[in-house]
Amino acid sequence: MVERLLYNILFPVFLVFSSPWYINRLIKRGNWKRGFWERFGFYSKTTIESLRGKNVIWIHAVSVGEVNIALQLLKQLQRVLPCMTFVLSTTTTTGREVLHRNATGQMAAIYYPIDLLFSVKRALRIINPKAIIIMEAEIWPNLIWQATDRKIPIFLANARLSERSYKRYRFLRRFFCKVFDCFTLVFAQNQADVSRLCSLGVRPEKIHVVGSLKFDTVQLDAPVPVELGAIMEHVTCNRLVIVGGSTHPGEERILAEIYLSLRKSFPNLFLILVPRHFERAPQVAAELKSLGIKFVLRSTLNPKVMPVLSGLDCLLVDTTGELRHMYKFATVVFVGKTLTSHGGQNPIEPAAVGKPIVFGPNMENFEQIAHAFLAAGAAIQVCNKTELESAIRMLLNDSDKRAEIGLAARNVVIANQGASL
């Protein structure tokens, strides 16, 4: 009880001091007013009425990547539990957009409540779930404690703990052991995650290794939307294409400088940059201008408004939800958040369409997945900008090597699908 008391004193204080940064971040991402009060457990009458008297399972996924996994899991649960209603929550505006695009009659999409005691209690009272499923590593003590007090089973699905996250939890091990011990069952991605979870208080008998659900989120032959396909065919026609997917600050400049260097050898080279957070597009645009790179924003294009290709170097993507389709038009793919930031981004989507993948040294959040690709010769890992340029140059020069790595990557995806069944 002492841990709970301290948390509920310190967390609101932290929230007050971090609120300027938090609010600024919400505003930058846009559309922040829609559903804002859901973050405090206040829901629309429509949402409340849709849940009244229903048997509800609540699934929480932090952002777009986890939301896609949750939606795949939802399909399987709806198949075996057709009478249940599902609430899917997320933390980000982009995650909420994806949820609303995929909403069905038996599903409500909401923002996850901030982990204040009154917000969590209100959310639990209104949603009244029969079970809660948390995706990957979203550990919010008040929700977990309050669910446990109400005897609501709480599951951790697709559970993973990177070494970096594990060290943070271990620093407050005494506190987090009492949180992790509350889970009814944990479905882990691999044995490394099992070891870390056990050391943080999850009893071994509660943990089951099922592999990564991320492999099940991709469709191997998903069609490209007609409008996007027309745009991409136009801008990439007869060109070698480098796609920088889910890039983070610093990586766009690195890729742009590599592009300028490689263009001397490959005059038909084209660059597509897809920042992980689309609201960073103005900053990325400024960097491209400073390097003299001619670019066009994705948001300005439609099949009736196409750019003049002469002299165009780059497509800067300032929209969401299209990256997985853009990978189909790539010659080489760089996976972001792996050179200048830590954690990594998902390499499975480009692998599913048979593209050669290159990523940096920082793949902590996809550690086992990265190892699977590297062991199969299905990806190339580099340590710095120089190595990245060399790897891309080699792949641009060797179509057979591109095909070999791309096929191996696709086979890794196929071999690892089925965890959600």
Coordinates of C-alpha atoms in Angstrom, one line a residue:
M1 CA 0.0 0.0 0.0
V2 CA 2.9 2.3 0.6
E3 CA 4.0 2.0 -3.0
R4 CA 0.5 2.9 -4.2
L5 CA 0.4 6.0 -1.9
L6 CA 3.8 7.2 -3.1
Y7 CA 2.9 6.6 -6.7
N8 CA -0.4 8.5 -6.4
I9 CA 1.5 11.5 -4.8
L10 CA 4.5 11.6 -7.2
F11 CA 2.8 10.8 -10.5
P12 CA 0.4 13.8 -10.4
V13 CA 3.3 16.1 -9.5
F14 CA 5.3 14.7 -12.5
L15 CA 2.3 15.2 -14.7
V16 CA 2.0 18.9 -13.7
F17 CA 5.6 19.6 -14.4
S18 CA 5.6 17.7 -17.7
S19 CA 2.2 19.1 -18.9
P20 CA 3.7 22.0 -21.0
W21 CA 5.8 19.5 -23.0
Y22 CA 2.9 17.0 -23.2
I23 CA 0.3 19.6 -24.4
N24 CA 2.8 21.0 -27.0
R25 CA 3.4 17.5 -28.3
L26 CA -0.4 16.9 -28.6
I27 CA -0.9 20.2 -30.5
K28 CA 2.0 19.5 -32.9
R29 CA 0.5 16.1 -33.8
G30 CA -2.8 17.8 -34.7
N31 CA -6.5 16.9 -34.1
W32 CA -5.7 16.9 -30.4
K33 CA -9.1 18.3 -29.2
R34 CA -11.0 15.4 -30.6
G35 CA -11.5 12.9 -27.8
F36 CA -9.3 14.9 -25.4
W37 CA -11.5 14.3 -22.3
E38 CA -11.3 10.6 -22.9
R39 CA -7.8 10.9 -21.5
F40 CA -9.5 11.6 -18.1
G41 CA -12.2 9.0 -18.4
F42 CA -15.0 11.1 -19.8
Y43 CA -16.6 9.5 -22.8
S44 CA -19.4 10.5 -25.3
K45 CA -22.9 9.4 -24.7
T46 CA -22.7 7.2 -27.8
T47 CA -19.7 5.4 -26.4
I48 CA -21.3 4.9 -23.0
E49 CA -24.6 3.6 -24.4
S50 CA -22.7 1.2 -26.8
L51 CA -21.1 -0.4 -23.7
R52 CA -24.0 -0.4 -21.3
G53 CA -25.0 -4.0 -20.3
K54 CA -22.4 -5.5 -22.6
N55 CA -19.7 -8.1 -21.9
V56 CA -16.6 -6.1 -22.7
I57 CA -12.9 -7.0 -23.3
W58 CA -10.6 -4.0 -23.2
I59 CA -7.5 -4.1 -25.3
H60 CA -4.8 -1.3 -25.0
A61 CA -2.2 -0.5 -27.6
V62 CA 0.1 2.5 -27.2
S63 CA 0.5 3.7 -30.8
V64 CA 0.1 2.7 -34.5
G65 CA 2.4 -0.3 -34.4
E66 CA 0.8 -1.8 -31.4
V67 CA -2.7 -0.9 -32.7
N68 CA -2.1 -2.9 -35.8
I69 CA -1.1 -5.9 -33.6
A70 CA -4.2 -5.3 -31.4
L71 CA -6.5 -5.3 -34.5
Q72 CA -5.0 -8.6 -35.7
L73 CA -5.6 -10.1 -32.2
L74 CA -9.1 -8.6 -32.3
K75 CA -10.0 -10.5 -35.4
Q76 CA -9.0 -13.8 -33.8
L77 CA -10.9 -13.0 -30.6
Q78 CA -14.1 -12.0 -32.4
R79 CA -14.0 -15.3 -34.2
V80 CA -13.9 -17.3 -31.0
L81 CA -15.9 -14.8 -28.8
P82 CA -18.6 -13.5 -31.1
C83 CA -20.8 -12.3 -28.3
M84 CA -18.2 -10.0 -26.7
T85 CA -17.9 -6.3 -27.3
F86 CA -14.4 -4.9 -27.5
V87 CA -12.9 -1.6 -26.4
L88 CA -9.6 -0.7 -28.0
S89 CA -7.6 2.2 -26.5
T90 CA -4.5 4.0 -27.6
T91 CA -2.4 6.9 -26.4
T92 CA -1.6 8.7 -29.7
T93 CA -3.7 10.6 -32.2
T94 CA -2.4 8.6 -35.0
G95 CA -3.2 5.4 -33.2
R96 CA -6.8 6.6 -32.6
E97 CA -7.1 7.4 -36.3
V98 CA -6.2 3.9 -37.2
L99 CA -8.7 2.5 -34.7
H100 CA -11.5 4.7 -36.0
R101 CA -10.8 3.6 -39.6
N102 CA -11.2 0.0 -38.5
A103 CA -14.0 0.4 -36.0
T104 CA -16.9 -2.1 -36.2
G105 CA -20.3 -2.4 -34.6
Q106 CA -18.8 -4.6 -31.8
M107 CA -15.9 -2.3 -31.1
A108 CA -15.4 1.1 -29.4
A109 CA -12.2 3.2 -30.0
I110 CA -11.1 5.5 -27.2
Y111 CA -8.0 7.2 -25.8
Y112 CA -6.3 5.5 -22.9
P113 CA -6.9 7.3 -19.6
I114 CA -4.0 9.1 -18.0
D115 CA -2.9 7.0 -15.1
L116 CA -4.4 9.2 -12.5
L117 CA -6.5 7.4 -9.9
F118 CA -9.8 9.2 -10.6
S119 CA -9.3 8.8 -14.4
V120 CA -8.7 5.1 -14.1
K121 CA -11.5 4.4 -11.7
R122 CA -13.9 6.3 -13.9
A123 CA -12.8 4.4 -17.0
L124 CA -13.2 1.1 -15.3
R125 CA -16.6 2.0 -14.0
I126 CA -17.9 2.9 -17.4
I127 CA -16.2 0.2 -19.5
N128 CA -16.7 -2.5 -16.8
P129 CA -14.5 -5.0 -18.6
K130 CA -14.6 -8.7 -18.1
A131 CA -10.9 -8.8 -19.0
I132 CA -8.1 -6.4 -20.0
I133 CA -5.4 -7.1 -22.5
I134 CA -2.3 -4.9 -22.6
M135 CA -0.1 -5.0 -25.7
E136 CA 3.7 -5.4 -25.4
A137 CA 5.0 -3.2 -22.6
E138 CA 2.5 -0.6 -21.5
I139 CA 2.8 -0.8 -17.7
W140 CA 0.6 1.7 -15.9
P141 CA 0.4 0.8 -12.2
N142 CA -3.0 2.4 -11.3
L143 CA -4.9 0.5 -14.1
I144 CA -3.2 -2.8 -13.1
W145 CA -3.8 -2.3 -9.4
Q146 CA -7.4 -1.2 -9.8
A147 CA -8.2 -4.1 -12.2
T148 CA -6.7 -6.5 -9.7
D149 CA -8.7 -5.0 -6.8
R150 CA -11.9 -5.6 -9.0
K151 CA -10.8 -9.1 -9.7
I152 CA -10.6 -8.3 -13.5
P153 CA -8.2 -10.7 -15.2
I154 CA -5.4 -8.7 -16.9
F155 CA -3.2 -10.1 -19.6
L156 CA 0.1 -8.9 -21.2
A157 CA 0.1 -9.9 -24.8
N158 CA 3.1 -9.9 -27.2
A159 CA 5.1 -9.1 -24.2
R160 CA 8.6 -7.8 -24.7
L161 CA 11.2 -6.1 -22.5
S162 CA 14.2 -4.6 -24.2
E163 CA 17.5 -4.6 -22.2
R164 CA 17.1 -0.8 -22.0
S165 CA 13.6 -1.0 -20.6
Y166 CA 14.5 -3.8 -18.3
K167 CA 17.3 -1.8 -16.7
R168 CA 14.8 1.0 -16.0
Y169 CA 12.3 -1.3 -14.4
R170 CA 15.1 -3.1 -12.4
F171 CA 16.2 0.2 -10.9
L172 CA 12.8 0.3 -9.1
R173 CA 12.5 -3.5 -8.9
R174 CA 10.8 -3.5 -5.5
F175 CA 8.1 -1.3 -6.8
F176 CA 7.6 -2.9 -10.2
C177 CA 7.6 -6.5 -8.8
K178 CA 4.3 -5.7 -7.1
V179 CA 2.9 -4.4 -10.4
F180 CA 4.1 -7.2 -12.7
D181 CA 2.9 -9.9 -10.2
C182 CA -0.7 -8.7 -10.8
F183 CA -0.8 -10.1 -14.4
T184 CA -3.1 -13.1 -14.8
L185 CA -1.1 -14.5 -17.7
V186 CA 1.7 -13.1 -19.9
F187 CA 2.3 -14.1 -23.5
A188 CA 5.9 -13.4 -24.3
Q189 CA 7.7 -13.1 -27.6
N190 CA 10.9 -15.1 -26.6
Q191 CA 12.9 -16.7 -23.8
A192 CA 15.0 -13.5 -23.3
D193 CA 11.7 -11.7 -22.4
V194 CA 10.8 -14.6 -20.1
S195 CA 14.0 -14.2 -18.1
R196 CA 13.5 -10.4 -17.7
L197 CA 9.9 -10.7 -16.8
C198 CA 10.6 -13.4 -14.2
S199 CA 13.2 -11.2 -12.6
L200 CA 10.7 -8.4 -12.3
G201 CA 8.1 -10.5 -10.4
V202 CA 6.1 -12.5 -12.9
R203 CA 5.8 -16.1 -11.8
P204 CA 7.2 -18.5 -14.4
E205 CA 3.9 -20.5 -14.5
K206 CA 2.1 -17.4 -15.7
I207 CA 4.3 -17.0 -18.8
H208 CA 3.8 -18.6 -22.2
V209 CA 6.1 -18.1 -25.2
V210 CA 4.1 -17.7 -28.4
G211 CA 6.4 -15.7 -30.7
S212 CA 5.8 -12.2 -32.0
L213 CA 2.3 -11.1 -33.1
K214 CA 4.0 -8.5 -35.3
F215 CA 4.5 -11.1 -38.1
D216 CA 0.8 -11.6 -38.2
T217 CA 0.0 -8.0 -38.8
V218 CA 1.3 -7.9 -42.4
Q219 CA -0.5 -9.1 -45.5
L220 CA 2.0 -10.6 -47.9
D221 CA 0.1 -9.5 -51.0
A222 CA -2.0 -6.6 -49.8
P223 CA -3.1 -4.4 -52.7
V224 CA -1.9 -0.8 -52.9
P225 CA -4.8 1.7 -52.8
V226 CA -5.5 2.9 -56.4
E227 CA -4.9 6.6 -55.8
L228 CA -1.6 6.0 -53.9
G229 CA -0.5 3.5 -56.5
A230 CA -1.0 6.0 -59.3
I231 CA 1.1 8.6 -57.5
M232 CA 3.9 6.2 -56.6
E233 CA 4.1 4.8 -60.1
H234 CA 4.4 8.3 -61.4
V235 CA 7.2 9.5 -59.0
T236 CA 9.2 6.3 -59.0
C237 CA 8.9 5.4 -62.7
N238 CA 12.2 3.8 -64.0
R239 CA 14.1 5.0 -60.9
L240 CA 16.1 3.3 -58.2
V241 CA 14.4 4.2 -55.0
I242 CA 15.7 4.5 -51.4
V243 CA 12.9 4.5 -48.8
G244 CA 13.8 5.7 -45.3
G245 CA 10.9 4.3 -43.2
S246 CA 9.9 5.7 -39.8
T247 CA 13.0 7.9 -39.6
H248 CA 13.9 9.9 -36.5
P249 CA 15.7 13.3 -36.1
G250 CA 19.1 13.2 -37.7
E251 CA 18.4 10.2 -39.9
E252 CA 16.8 12.2 -42.7
R253 CA 19.9 14.4 -43.1
I254 CA 22.1 11.3 -43.1
L255 CA 20.0 9.7 -45.9
A256 CA 19.8 13.0 -47.8
E257 CA 23.6 13.3 -47.8
I258 CA 24.0 9.7 -48.8
Y259 CA 21.5 10.3 -51.6
L260 CA 23.6 13.3 -52.9
S261 CA 26.7 11.2 -52.8
L262 CA 25.2 8.2 -54.5
R263 CA 23.4 10.2 -57.2
K264 CA 26.8 10.8 -58.8
S265 CA 26.9 7.1 -59.6
F266 CA 23.2 6.5 -60.0
P267 CA 21.6 9.5 -61.9
N268 CA 18.2 8.0 -61.7
L269 CA 18.2 7.6 -58.0
F270 CA 15.2 8.8 -56.0
L271 CA 14.7 9.2 -52.2
I272 CA 11.5 8.7 -50.2
L273 CA 11.6 9.9 -46.6
V274 CA 8.8 8.9 -44.2
P275 CA 9.4 10.5 -40.7
R276 CA 8.0 8.4 -37.9
H277 CA 6.1 11.5 -36.7
F278 CA 4.6 13.3 -39.6
E279 CA 4.4 16.6 -37.7
R280 CA 8.2 16.8 -38.1
A281 CA 7.8 17.3 -41.9
P282 CA 8.5 21.1 -41.8
Q283 CA 11.9 20.6 -40.0
V284 CA 12.8 17.8 -42.4
A285 CA 11.8 20.1 -45.3
A286 CA 14.1 22.8 -44.0
E287 CA 17.0 20.4 -43.9
L288 CA 16.3 19.2 -47.5
K289 CA 16.2 22.8 -48.7
S290 CA 19.5 23.6 -47.0
L291 CA 21.1 20.7 -48.9
G292 CA 19.6 21.8 -52.2
I293 CA 17.4 18.7 -52.6
K294 CA 14.2 19.3 -54.6
F295 CA 11.3 17.6 -52.9
V296 CA 7.5 17.4 -53.0
L297 CA 5.2 16.8 -50.1
R298 CA 3.0 13.7 -50.3
S299 CA 0.0 15.8 -49.0
T300 CA 0.1 18.0 -52.1
L301 CA -0.3 15.1 -54.5
N302 CA -3.3 13.3 -56.0
P303 CA -3.7 11.6 -59.4
K304 CA -4.9 14.9 -60.9
V305 CA -1.9 16.9 -59.4
M306 CA 1.3 15.2 -60.3
P307 CA 4.8 16.8 -59.9
V308 CA 7.1 17.5 -62.8
L309 CA 9.6 14.7 -62.5
S310 CA 12.5 16.6 -64.1
G311 CA 15.0 17.5 -61.3
L312 CA 12.8 16.0 -58.5
D313 CA 15.0 14.3 -55.9
C314 CA 12.7 13.3 -53.0
L315 CA 9.2 12.6 -51.9
L316 CA 8.7 13.8 -48.3
V317 CA 5.8 11.9 -46.7
D318 CA 3.7 14.1 -44.3
T319 CA 0.7 11.7 -44.1
T320 CA 0.1 8.6 -42.0
G321 CA -0.9 5.0 -42.8
E322 CA 0.8 4.7 -46.2
L323 CA 4.4 3.5 -45.4
R324 CA 3.6 -0.2 -45.8
H325 CA 2.4 0.4 -49.3
M326 CA 5.3 2.6 -50.2
Y327 CA 7.7 -0.2 -49.4
K328 CA 6.5 -2.0 -52.5
F329 CA 8.1 0.7 -54.7
A330 CA 11.5 0.6 -52.9
T331 CA 14.7 -0.7 -54.3
V332 CA 16.4 -0.5 -50.9
V333 CA 14.8 0.1 -47.5
F334 CA 16.4 1.8 -44.5
V335 CA 14.6 1.1 -41.2
G336 CA 14.6 4.2 -39.0
K337 CA 15.2 4.9 -35.3
T338 CA 18.3 2.7 -35.6
L339 CA 21.2 5.1 -36.3
T340 CA 20.6 8.4 -34.3
S341 CA 18.0 7.0 -31.9
H342 CA 17.5 3.9 -29.9
G343 CA 14.8 1.2 -30.1
G344 CA 14.4 0.6 -33.8
Q345 CA 11.3 0.4 -35.9
N346 CA 9.5 -2.5 -37.5
P347 CA 11.4 -4.3 -40.3
I348 CA 8.7 -6.8 -41.0
E349 CA 6.6 -4.6 -43.3
P350 CA 9.4 -4.2 -46.0
A351 CA 10.4 -7.8 -45.5
A352 CA 6.9 -9.0 -46.3
V353 CA 7.1 -7.4 -49.7
G354 CA 10.5 -8.9 -50.4
K355 CA 12.7 -5.8 -50.1
P356 CA 16.3 -5.7 -49.0
I357 CA 16.5 -4.2 -45.5
V358 CA 19.3 -2.2 -44.0
F359 CA 19.2 -1.0 -40.3
G360 CA 21.6 0.6 -37.8
P361 CA 22.9 -0.9 -34.5
N362 CA 20.0 0.2 -32.3
M363 CA 17.3 -2.4 -32.7
E364 CA 16.6 -3.0 -29.0
N365 CA 12.8 -3.0 -29.3
F366 CA 13.1 -5.6 -32.1
E367 CA 16.1 -7.5 -30.8
Q368 CA 15.0 -11.1 -31.6
I369 CA 13.3 -10.1 -34.8
A370 CA 16.5 -8.4 -36.0
H371 CA 18.5 -11.5 -35.0
A372 CA 16.1 -13.7 -37.0
F373 CA 16.6 -11.6 -40.2
L374 CA 20.4 -11.3 -39.8
A375 CA 20.7 -15.1 -39.1
A376 CA 18.8 -15.8 -42.3
G377 CA 20.9 -13.4 -44.4
A378 CA 17.7 -11.3 -44.8
A379 CA 19.0 -7.9 -43.7
I380 CA 22.2 -5.9 -43.4
Q381 CA 23.1 -4.2 -40.1
V382 CA 25.4 -1.2 -40.2
C383 CA 27.1 0.9 -37.5
N384 CA 27.3 4.3 -38.9
K385 CA 26.7 6.6 -41.9
T386 CA 29.8 5.4 -43.8
E387 CA 28.7 1.8 -43.6
L388 CA 25.1 2.7 -44.5
E389 CA 26.3 4.4 -47.7
S390 CA 28.5 1.4 -48.6
A391 CA 25.6 -1.1 -48.0
I392 CA 23.1 0.9 -50.1
R393 CA 25.7 1.4 -52.9
M394 CA 26.4 -2.4 -52.9
L395 CA 22.7 -3.2 -53.1
L396 CA 22.0 -0.6 -55.9
N397 CA 24.8 -2.1 -57.9
D398 CA 23.7 -5.8 -57.5
S399 CA 20.2 -6.7 -58.4
D400 CA 20.8 -10.4 -57.7
K401 CA 21.9 -9.6 -54.2
R402 CA 18.8 -7.4 -53.7
A403 CA 16.6 -10.3 -54.9
E404 CA 18.4 -12.8 -52.6
I405 CA 18.1 -10.7 -49.5
G406 CA 14.5 -9.7 -50.3
L407 CA 13.4 -13.3 -50.8
A408 CA 15.1 -14.4 -47.6
A409 CA 13.4 -11.6 -45.7
R410 CA 10.0 -12.6 -47.0
N411 CA 10.6 -16.2 -46.1
V412 CA 11.5 -15.1 -42.5
V413 CA 8.1 -13.4 -42.3
I414 CA 6.2 -16.5 -43.6
A415 CA 8.1 -18.8 -41.2
N416 CA 7.1 -16.8 -38.2
Q417 CA 3.5 -16.1 -38.9
G418 CA 0.8 -17.8 -36.8
A419 CA 1.4 -16.5 -33.2
S420 CA -2.1 -14.9 -33.0
L421 CA -3.9 -18.2 -33.9

